[in-house]
PDB file of C-alpha atoms in Angstrom:
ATOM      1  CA  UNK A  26     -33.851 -53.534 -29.997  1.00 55.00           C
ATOM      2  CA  UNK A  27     -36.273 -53.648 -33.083  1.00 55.00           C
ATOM      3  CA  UNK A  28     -36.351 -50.950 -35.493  1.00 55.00           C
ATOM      4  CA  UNK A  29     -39.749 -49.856 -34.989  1.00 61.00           C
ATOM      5  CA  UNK A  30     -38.893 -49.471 -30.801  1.00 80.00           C
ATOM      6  CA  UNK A  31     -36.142 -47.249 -31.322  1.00 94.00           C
ATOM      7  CA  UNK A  32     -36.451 -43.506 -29.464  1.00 97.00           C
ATOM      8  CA  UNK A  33     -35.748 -41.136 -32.288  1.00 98.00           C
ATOM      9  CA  UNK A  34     -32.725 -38.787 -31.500  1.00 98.00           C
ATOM     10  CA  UNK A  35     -33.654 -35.019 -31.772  1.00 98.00           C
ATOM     11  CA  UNK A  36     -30.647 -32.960 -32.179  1.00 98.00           C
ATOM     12  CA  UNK A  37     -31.429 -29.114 -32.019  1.00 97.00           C
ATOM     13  CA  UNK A  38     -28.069 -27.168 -32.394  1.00 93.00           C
ATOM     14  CA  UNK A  39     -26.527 -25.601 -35.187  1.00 92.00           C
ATOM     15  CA  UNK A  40     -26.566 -28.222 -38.119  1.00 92.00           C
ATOM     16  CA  UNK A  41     -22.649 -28.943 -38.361  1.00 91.00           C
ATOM     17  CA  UNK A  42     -22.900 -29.642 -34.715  1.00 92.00           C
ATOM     18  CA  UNK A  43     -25.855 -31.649 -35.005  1.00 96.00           C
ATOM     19  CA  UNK A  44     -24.289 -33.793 -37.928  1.00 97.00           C
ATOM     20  CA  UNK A  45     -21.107 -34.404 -35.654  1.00 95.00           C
ATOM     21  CA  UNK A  46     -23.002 -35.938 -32.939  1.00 97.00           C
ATOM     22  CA  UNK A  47     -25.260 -37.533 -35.161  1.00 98.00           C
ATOM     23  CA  UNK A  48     -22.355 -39.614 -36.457  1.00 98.00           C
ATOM     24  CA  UNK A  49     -20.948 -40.204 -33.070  1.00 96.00           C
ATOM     25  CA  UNK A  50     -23.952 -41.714 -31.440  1.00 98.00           C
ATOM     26  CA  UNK A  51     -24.772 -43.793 -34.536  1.00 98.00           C
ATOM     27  CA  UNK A  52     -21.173 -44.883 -34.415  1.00 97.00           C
ATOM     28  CA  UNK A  53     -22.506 -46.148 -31.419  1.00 96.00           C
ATOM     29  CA  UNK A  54     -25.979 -47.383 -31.648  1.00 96.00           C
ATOM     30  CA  UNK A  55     -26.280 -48.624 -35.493  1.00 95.00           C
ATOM     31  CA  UNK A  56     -26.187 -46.738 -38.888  1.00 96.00           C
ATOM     32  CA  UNK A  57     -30.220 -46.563 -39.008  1.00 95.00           C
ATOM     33  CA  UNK A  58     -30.830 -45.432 -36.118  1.00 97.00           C
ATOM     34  CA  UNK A  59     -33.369 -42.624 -36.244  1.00 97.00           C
ATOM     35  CA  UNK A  60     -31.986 -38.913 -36.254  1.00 98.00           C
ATOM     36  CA  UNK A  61     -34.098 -35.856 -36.265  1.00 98.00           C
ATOM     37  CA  UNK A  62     -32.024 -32.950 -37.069  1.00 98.00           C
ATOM     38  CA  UNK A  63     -33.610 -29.338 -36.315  1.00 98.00           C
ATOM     39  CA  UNK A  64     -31.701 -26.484 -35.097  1.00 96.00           C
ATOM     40  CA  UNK A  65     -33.000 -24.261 -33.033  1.00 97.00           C
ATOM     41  CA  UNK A  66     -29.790 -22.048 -33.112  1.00 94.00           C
ATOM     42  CA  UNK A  67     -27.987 -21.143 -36.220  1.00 93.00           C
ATOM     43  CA  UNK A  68     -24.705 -19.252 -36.081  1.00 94.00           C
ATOM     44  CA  UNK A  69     -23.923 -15.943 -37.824  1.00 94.00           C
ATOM     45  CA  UNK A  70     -20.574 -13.962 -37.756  1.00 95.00           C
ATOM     46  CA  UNK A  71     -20.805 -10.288 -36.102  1.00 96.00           C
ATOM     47  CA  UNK A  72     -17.998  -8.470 -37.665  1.00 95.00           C
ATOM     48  CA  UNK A  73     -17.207  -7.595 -34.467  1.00 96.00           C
ATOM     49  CA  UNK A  74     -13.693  -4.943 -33.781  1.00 96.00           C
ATOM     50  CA  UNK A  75     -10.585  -7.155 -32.317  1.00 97.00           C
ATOM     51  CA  UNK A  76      -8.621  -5.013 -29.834  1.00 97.00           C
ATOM     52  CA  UNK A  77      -4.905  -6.017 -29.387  1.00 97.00           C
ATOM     53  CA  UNK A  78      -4.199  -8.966 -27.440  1.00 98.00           C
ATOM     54  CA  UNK A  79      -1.379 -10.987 -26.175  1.00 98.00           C
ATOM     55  CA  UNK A  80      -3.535 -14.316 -25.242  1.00 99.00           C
ATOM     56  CA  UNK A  81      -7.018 -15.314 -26.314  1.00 99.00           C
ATOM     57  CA  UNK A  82     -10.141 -17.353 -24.688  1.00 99.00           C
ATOM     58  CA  UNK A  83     -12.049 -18.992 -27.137  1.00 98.00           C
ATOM     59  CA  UNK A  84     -15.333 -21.182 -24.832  1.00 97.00           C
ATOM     60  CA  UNK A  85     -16.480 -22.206 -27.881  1.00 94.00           C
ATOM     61  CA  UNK A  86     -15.160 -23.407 -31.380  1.00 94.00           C
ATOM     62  CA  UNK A  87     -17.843 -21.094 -33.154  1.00 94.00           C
ATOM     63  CA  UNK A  88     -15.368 -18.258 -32.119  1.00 97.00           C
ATOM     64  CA  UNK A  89     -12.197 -19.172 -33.874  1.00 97.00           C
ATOM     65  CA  UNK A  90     -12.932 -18.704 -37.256  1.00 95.00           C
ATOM     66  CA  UNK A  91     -13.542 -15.341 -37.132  1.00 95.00           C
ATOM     67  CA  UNK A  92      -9.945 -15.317 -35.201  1.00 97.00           C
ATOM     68  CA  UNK A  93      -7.880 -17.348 -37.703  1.00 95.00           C
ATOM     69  CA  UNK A  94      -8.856 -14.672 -40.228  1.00 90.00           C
ATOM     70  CA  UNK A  95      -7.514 -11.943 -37.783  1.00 95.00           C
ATOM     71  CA  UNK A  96      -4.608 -10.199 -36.959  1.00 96.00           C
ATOM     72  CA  UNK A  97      -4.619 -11.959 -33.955  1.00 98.00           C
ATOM     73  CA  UNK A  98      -4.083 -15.651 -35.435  1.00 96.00           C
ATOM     74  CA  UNK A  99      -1.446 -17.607 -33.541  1.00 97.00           C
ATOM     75  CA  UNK A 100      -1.877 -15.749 -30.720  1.00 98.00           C
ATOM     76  CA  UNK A 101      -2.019 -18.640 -28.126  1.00 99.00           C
ATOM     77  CA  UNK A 102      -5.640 -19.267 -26.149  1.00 99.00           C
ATOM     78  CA  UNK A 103      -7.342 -20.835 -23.215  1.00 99.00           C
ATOM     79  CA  UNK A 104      -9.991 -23.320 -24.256  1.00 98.00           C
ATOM     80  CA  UNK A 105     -12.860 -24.455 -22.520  1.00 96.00           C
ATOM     81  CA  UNK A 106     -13.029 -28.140 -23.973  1.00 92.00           C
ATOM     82  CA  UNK A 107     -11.059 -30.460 -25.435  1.00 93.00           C
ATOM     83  CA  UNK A 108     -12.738 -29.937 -29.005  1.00 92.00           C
ATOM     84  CA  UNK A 109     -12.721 -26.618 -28.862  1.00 96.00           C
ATOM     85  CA  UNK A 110      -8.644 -27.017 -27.800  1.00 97.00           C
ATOM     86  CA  UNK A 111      -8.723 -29.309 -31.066  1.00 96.00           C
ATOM     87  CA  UNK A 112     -10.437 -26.970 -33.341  1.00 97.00           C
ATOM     88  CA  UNK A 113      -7.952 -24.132 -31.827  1.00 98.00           C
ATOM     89  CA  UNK A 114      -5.192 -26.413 -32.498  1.00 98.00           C
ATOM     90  CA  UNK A 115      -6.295 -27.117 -35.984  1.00 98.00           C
ATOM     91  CA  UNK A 116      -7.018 -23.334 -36.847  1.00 98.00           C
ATOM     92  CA  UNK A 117      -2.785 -22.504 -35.924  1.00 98.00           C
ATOM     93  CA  UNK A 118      -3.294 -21.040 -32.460  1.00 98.00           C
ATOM     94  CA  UNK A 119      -0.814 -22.824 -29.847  1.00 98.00           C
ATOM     95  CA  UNK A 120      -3.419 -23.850 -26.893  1.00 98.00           C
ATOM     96  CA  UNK A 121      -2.074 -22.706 -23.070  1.00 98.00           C
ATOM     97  CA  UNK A 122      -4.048 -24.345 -20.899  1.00 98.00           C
ATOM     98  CA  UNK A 123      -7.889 -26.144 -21.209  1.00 97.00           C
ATOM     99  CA  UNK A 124     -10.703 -26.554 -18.800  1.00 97.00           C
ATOM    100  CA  UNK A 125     -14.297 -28.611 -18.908  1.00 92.00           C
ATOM    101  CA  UNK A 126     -16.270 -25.153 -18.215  1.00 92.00           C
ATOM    102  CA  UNK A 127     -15.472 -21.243 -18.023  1.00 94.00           C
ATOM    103  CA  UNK A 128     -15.788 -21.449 -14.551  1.00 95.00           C
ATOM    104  CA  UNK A 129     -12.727 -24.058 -13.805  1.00 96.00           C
ATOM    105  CA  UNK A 130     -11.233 -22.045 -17.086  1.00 98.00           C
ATOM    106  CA  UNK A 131     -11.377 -19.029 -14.293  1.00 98.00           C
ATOM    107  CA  UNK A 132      -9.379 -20.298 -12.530  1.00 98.00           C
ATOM    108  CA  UNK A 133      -6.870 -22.021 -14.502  1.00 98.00           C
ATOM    109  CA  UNK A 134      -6.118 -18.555 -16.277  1.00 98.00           C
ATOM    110  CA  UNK A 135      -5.340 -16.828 -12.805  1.00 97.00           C
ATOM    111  CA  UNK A 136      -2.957 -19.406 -11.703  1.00 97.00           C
ATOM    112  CA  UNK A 137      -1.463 -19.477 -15.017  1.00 97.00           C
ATOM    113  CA  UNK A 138       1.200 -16.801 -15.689  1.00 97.00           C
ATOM    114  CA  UNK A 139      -0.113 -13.208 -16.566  1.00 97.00           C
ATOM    115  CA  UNK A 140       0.113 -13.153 -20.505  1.00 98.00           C
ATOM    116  CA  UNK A 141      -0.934  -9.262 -20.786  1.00 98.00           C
ATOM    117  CA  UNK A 142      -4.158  -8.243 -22.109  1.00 99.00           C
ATOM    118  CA  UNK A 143      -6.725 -10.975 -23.190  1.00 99.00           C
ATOM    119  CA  UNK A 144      -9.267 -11.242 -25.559  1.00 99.00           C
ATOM    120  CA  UNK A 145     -12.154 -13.331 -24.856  1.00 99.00           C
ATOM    121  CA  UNK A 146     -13.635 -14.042 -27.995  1.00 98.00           C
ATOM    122  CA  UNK A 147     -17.255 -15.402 -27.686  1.00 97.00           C
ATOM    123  CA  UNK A 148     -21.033 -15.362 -28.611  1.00 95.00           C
ATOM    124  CA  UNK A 149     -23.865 -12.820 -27.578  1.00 94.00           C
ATOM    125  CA  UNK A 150     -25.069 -15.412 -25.170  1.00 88.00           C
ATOM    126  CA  UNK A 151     -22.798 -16.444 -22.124  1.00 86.00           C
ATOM    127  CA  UNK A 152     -23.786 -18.612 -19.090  1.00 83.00           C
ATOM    128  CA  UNK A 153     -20.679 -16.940 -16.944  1.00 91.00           C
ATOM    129  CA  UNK A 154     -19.341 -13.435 -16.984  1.00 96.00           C
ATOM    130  CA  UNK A 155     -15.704 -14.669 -17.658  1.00 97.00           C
ATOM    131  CA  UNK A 156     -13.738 -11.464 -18.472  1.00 98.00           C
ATOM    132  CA  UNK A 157     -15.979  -9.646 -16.254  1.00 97.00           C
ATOM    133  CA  UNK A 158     -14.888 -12.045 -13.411  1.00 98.00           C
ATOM    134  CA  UNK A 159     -11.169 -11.908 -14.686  1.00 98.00           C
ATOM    135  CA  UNK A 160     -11.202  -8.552 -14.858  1.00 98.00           C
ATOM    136  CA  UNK A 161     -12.180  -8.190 -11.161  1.00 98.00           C
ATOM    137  CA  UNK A 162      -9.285 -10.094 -10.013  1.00 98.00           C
ATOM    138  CA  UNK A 163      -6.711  -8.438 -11.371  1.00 97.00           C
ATOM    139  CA  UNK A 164      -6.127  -9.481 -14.862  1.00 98.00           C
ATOM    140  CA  UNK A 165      -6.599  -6.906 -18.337  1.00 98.00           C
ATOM    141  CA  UNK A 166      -9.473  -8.603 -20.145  1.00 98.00           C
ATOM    142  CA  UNK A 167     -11.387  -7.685 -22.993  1.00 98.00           C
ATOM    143  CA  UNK A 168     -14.835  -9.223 -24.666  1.00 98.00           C
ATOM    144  CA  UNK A 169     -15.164  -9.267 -28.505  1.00 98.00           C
ATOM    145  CA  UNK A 170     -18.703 -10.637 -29.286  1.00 98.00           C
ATOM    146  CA  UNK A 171     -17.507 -12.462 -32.946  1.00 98.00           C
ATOM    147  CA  UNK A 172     -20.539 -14.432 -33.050  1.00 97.00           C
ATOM    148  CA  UNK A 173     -24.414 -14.744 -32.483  1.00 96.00           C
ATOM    149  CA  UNK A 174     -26.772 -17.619 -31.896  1.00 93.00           C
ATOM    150  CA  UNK A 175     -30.053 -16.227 -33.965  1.00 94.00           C
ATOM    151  CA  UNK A 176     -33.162 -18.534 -32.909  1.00 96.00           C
ATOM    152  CA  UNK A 177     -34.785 -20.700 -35.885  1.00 96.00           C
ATOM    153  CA  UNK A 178     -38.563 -21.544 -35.544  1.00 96.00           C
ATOM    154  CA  UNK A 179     -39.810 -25.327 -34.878  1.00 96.00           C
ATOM    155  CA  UNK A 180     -39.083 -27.009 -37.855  1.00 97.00           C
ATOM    156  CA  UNK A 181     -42.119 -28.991 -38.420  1.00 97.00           C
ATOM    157  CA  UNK A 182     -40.230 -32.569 -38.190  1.00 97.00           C
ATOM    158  CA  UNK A 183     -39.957 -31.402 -34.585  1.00 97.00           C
ATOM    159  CA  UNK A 184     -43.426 -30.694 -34.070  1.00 97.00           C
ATOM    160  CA  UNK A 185     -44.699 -34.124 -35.180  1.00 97.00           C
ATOM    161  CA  UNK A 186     -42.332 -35.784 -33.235  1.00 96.00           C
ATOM    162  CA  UNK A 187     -43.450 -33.903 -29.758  1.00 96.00           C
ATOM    163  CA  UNK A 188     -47.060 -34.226 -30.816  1.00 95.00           C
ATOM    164  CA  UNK A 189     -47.334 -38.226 -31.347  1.00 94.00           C
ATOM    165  CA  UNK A 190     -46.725 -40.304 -27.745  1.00 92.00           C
ATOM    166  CA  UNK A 191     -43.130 -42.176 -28.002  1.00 93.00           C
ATOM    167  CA  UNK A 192     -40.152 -41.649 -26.363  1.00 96.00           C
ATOM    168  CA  UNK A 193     -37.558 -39.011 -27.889  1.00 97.00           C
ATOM    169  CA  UNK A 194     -34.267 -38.917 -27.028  1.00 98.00           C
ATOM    170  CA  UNK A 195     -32.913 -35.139 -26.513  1.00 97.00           C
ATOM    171  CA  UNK A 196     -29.820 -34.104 -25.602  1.00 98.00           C
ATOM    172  CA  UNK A 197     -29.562 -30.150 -24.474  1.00 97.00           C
ATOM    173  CA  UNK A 198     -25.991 -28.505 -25.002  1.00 94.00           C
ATOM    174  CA  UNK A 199     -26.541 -25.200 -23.625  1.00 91.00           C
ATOM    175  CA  UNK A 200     -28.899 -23.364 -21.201  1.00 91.00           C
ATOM    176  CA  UNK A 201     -30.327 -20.833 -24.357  1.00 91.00           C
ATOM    177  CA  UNK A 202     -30.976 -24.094 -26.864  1.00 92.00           C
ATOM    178  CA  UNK A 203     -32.666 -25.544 -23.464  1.00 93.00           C
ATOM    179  CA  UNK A 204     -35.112 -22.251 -22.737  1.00 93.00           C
ATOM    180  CA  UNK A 205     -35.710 -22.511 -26.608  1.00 95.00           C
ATOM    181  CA  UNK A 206     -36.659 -26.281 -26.322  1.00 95.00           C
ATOM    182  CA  UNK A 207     -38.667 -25.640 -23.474  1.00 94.00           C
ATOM    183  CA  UNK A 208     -40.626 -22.832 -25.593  1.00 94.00           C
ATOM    184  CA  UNK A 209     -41.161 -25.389 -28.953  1.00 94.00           C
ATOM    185  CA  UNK A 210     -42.048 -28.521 -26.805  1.00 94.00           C
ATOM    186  CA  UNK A 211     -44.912 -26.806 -24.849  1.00 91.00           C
ATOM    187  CA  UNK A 212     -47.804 -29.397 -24.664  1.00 90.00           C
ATOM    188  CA  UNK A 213     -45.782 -32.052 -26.343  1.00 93.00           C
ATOM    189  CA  UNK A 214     -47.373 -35.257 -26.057  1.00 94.00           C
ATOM    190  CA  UNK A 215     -43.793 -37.261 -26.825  1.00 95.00           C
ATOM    191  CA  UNK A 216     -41.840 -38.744 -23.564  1.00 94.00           C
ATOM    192  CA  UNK A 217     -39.184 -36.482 -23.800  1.00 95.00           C
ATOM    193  CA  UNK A 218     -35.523 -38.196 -22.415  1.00 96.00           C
ATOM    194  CA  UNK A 219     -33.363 -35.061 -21.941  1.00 96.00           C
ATOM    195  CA  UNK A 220     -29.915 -35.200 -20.485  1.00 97.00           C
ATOM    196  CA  UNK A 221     -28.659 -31.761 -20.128  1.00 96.00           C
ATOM    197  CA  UNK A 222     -24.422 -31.094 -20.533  1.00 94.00           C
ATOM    198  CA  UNK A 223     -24.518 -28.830 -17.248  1.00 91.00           C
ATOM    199  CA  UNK A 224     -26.657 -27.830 -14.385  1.00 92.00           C
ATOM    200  CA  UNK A 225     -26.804 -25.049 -15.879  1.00 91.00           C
ATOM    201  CA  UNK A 226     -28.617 -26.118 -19.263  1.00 93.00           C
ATOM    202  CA  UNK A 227     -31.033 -28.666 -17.017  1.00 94.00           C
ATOM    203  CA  UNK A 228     -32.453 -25.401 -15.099  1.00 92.00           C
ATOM    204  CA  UNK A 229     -33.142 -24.133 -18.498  1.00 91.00           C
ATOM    205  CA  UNK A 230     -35.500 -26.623 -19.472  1.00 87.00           C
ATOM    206  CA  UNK A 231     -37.634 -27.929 -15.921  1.00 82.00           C
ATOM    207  CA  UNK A 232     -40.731 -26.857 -17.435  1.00 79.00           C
ATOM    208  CA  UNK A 233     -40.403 -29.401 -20.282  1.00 80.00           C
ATOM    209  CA  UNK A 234     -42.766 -32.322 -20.492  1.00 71.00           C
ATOM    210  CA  UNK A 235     -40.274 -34.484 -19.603  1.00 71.00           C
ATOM    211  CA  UNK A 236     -40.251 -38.219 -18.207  1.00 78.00           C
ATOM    212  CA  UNK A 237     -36.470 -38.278 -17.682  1.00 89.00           C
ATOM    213  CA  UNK A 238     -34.338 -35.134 -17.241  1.00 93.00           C
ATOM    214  CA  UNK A 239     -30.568 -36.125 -16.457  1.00 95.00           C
ATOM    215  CA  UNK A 240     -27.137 -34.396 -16.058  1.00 96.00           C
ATOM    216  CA  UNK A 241     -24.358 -35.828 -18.177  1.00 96.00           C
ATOM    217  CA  UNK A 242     -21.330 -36.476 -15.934  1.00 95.00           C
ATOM    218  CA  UNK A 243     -18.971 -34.561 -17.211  1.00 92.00           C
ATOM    219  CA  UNK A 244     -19.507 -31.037 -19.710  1.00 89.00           C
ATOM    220  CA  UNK A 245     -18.442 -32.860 -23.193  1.00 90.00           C
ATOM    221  CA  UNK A 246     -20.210 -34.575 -26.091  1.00 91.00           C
ATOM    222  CA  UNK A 247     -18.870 -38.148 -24.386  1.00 93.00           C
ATOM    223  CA  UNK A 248     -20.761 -38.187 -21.328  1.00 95.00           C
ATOM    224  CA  UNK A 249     -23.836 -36.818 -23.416  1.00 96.00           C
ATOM    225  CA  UNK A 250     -23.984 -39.975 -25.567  1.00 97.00           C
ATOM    226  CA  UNK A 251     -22.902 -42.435 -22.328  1.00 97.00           C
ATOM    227  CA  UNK A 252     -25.662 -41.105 -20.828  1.00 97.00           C
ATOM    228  CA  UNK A 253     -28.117 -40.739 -23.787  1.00 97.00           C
ATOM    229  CA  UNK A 254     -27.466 -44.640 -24.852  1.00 95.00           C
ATOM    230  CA  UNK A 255     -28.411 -45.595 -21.218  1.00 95.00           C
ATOM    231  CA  UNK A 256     -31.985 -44.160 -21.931  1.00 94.00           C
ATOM    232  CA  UNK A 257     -32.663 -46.339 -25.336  1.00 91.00           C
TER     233      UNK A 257
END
């Protein structure tokens, strides 16, 4: 593939997200290859009060930091992902059991043995009530948001690369970058590839402009980039 027929990659999380995955698909597709880098999310800490716990649920890696520098580091967690069970590892915490999604996580935690009270430490957006549903069958679970996803305007790289015709290459990781997307890309004149992580995240963005729309076959970066390589 020439240079000049290459879709750019847009990459719209937070930026040390963005950066991993930009590394991981050029480890794949060449050095050079085009990256467009403009978050749409960035991450700030809360503060947030920790209440006791015996076990933690972390469904995202943002949420361990503000653990680690807790009272409640090495307390040993449920993971949703295999990085985020690598980050967990990496930040001290032993790592019970892992699951591709917080709904599988569901029910890996109520087969697993009852640890005592839980803290599910997570961001002010959430895609499935986990404690919530935890808490209704049975088990003593408590939410600590640690975390919040503040929206970012358009940067205007992103704007010039949804108003000139072209393919773009977009993966969506989540269903709040997706409605986010959806709201920056209105009109776009681009041919916008998307391949969305979950069902969930693809409903977030049908309104989108877009020539392709695809789930990735698993929830993980991996099946993102399989499927994003098959669009070049």
């Amino acid at each position: 593939m020439s240079p000049a027929s290459r879709p750019p990659l847009l990459l719209t999380r937070p930026r040390a997200g963005s950066e991993r995955f930009a590394a991981q698909f050029r480890a794949r597709m060449g050095a050079d290859w085009p990256v467009v880098i403009a978050s749409l999310l960035e991450i700030e800490p809360t503060g947030a009060e920790l209440p006791a716990a015996n076990a933690l649920i972390f469904t995202s890696e943002q949420a361990v930091k503000p653990l680690a520098d807790s009272a409640l580091a090495g307390k040993p967690a449920f993971c949703v992902g295999e990085r985020t069970a690598a980050v967990v590892r990496q930040a001290g915490f032993p790592v019970l059991a892992t699951a591709p999604d917080a709904e599988h996580l569901f029910d890996v935690i109520l087969t697993a043995p009852d640890p005592g009270p839980i803290l599910h430490a997570r961001g002010n957006e959430s895609a499935f009530p986990l404690a919530e549903r935890l808490s209704a069958a049975g088990r003593q679970v408590a939410e600590a948001i640690v975390y919040a996803q503040r929206p970012q305007p358009p940067a205007p790289e992103m704007l010039a690369l949804f108003a000139a015709p072209g393919p773009v290459l977009v993966p969506v990781f989540s269903p709040n970058s997706g409605k986010l997307l959806a709201a920056a890309a209105q009109g776009a004149r681009a041919e916008l590839r998307l391949v969305a992580i979950s069902e969930k995240a693809a409903r977030s963005c049908t309104d989108l402009p877009a020539t392709t729309l695809q789930i990735a076959a698993r929830p993980d970066a991996e099946a993102l980039l399989d499927a994003l390589v098959a669009l070049t």
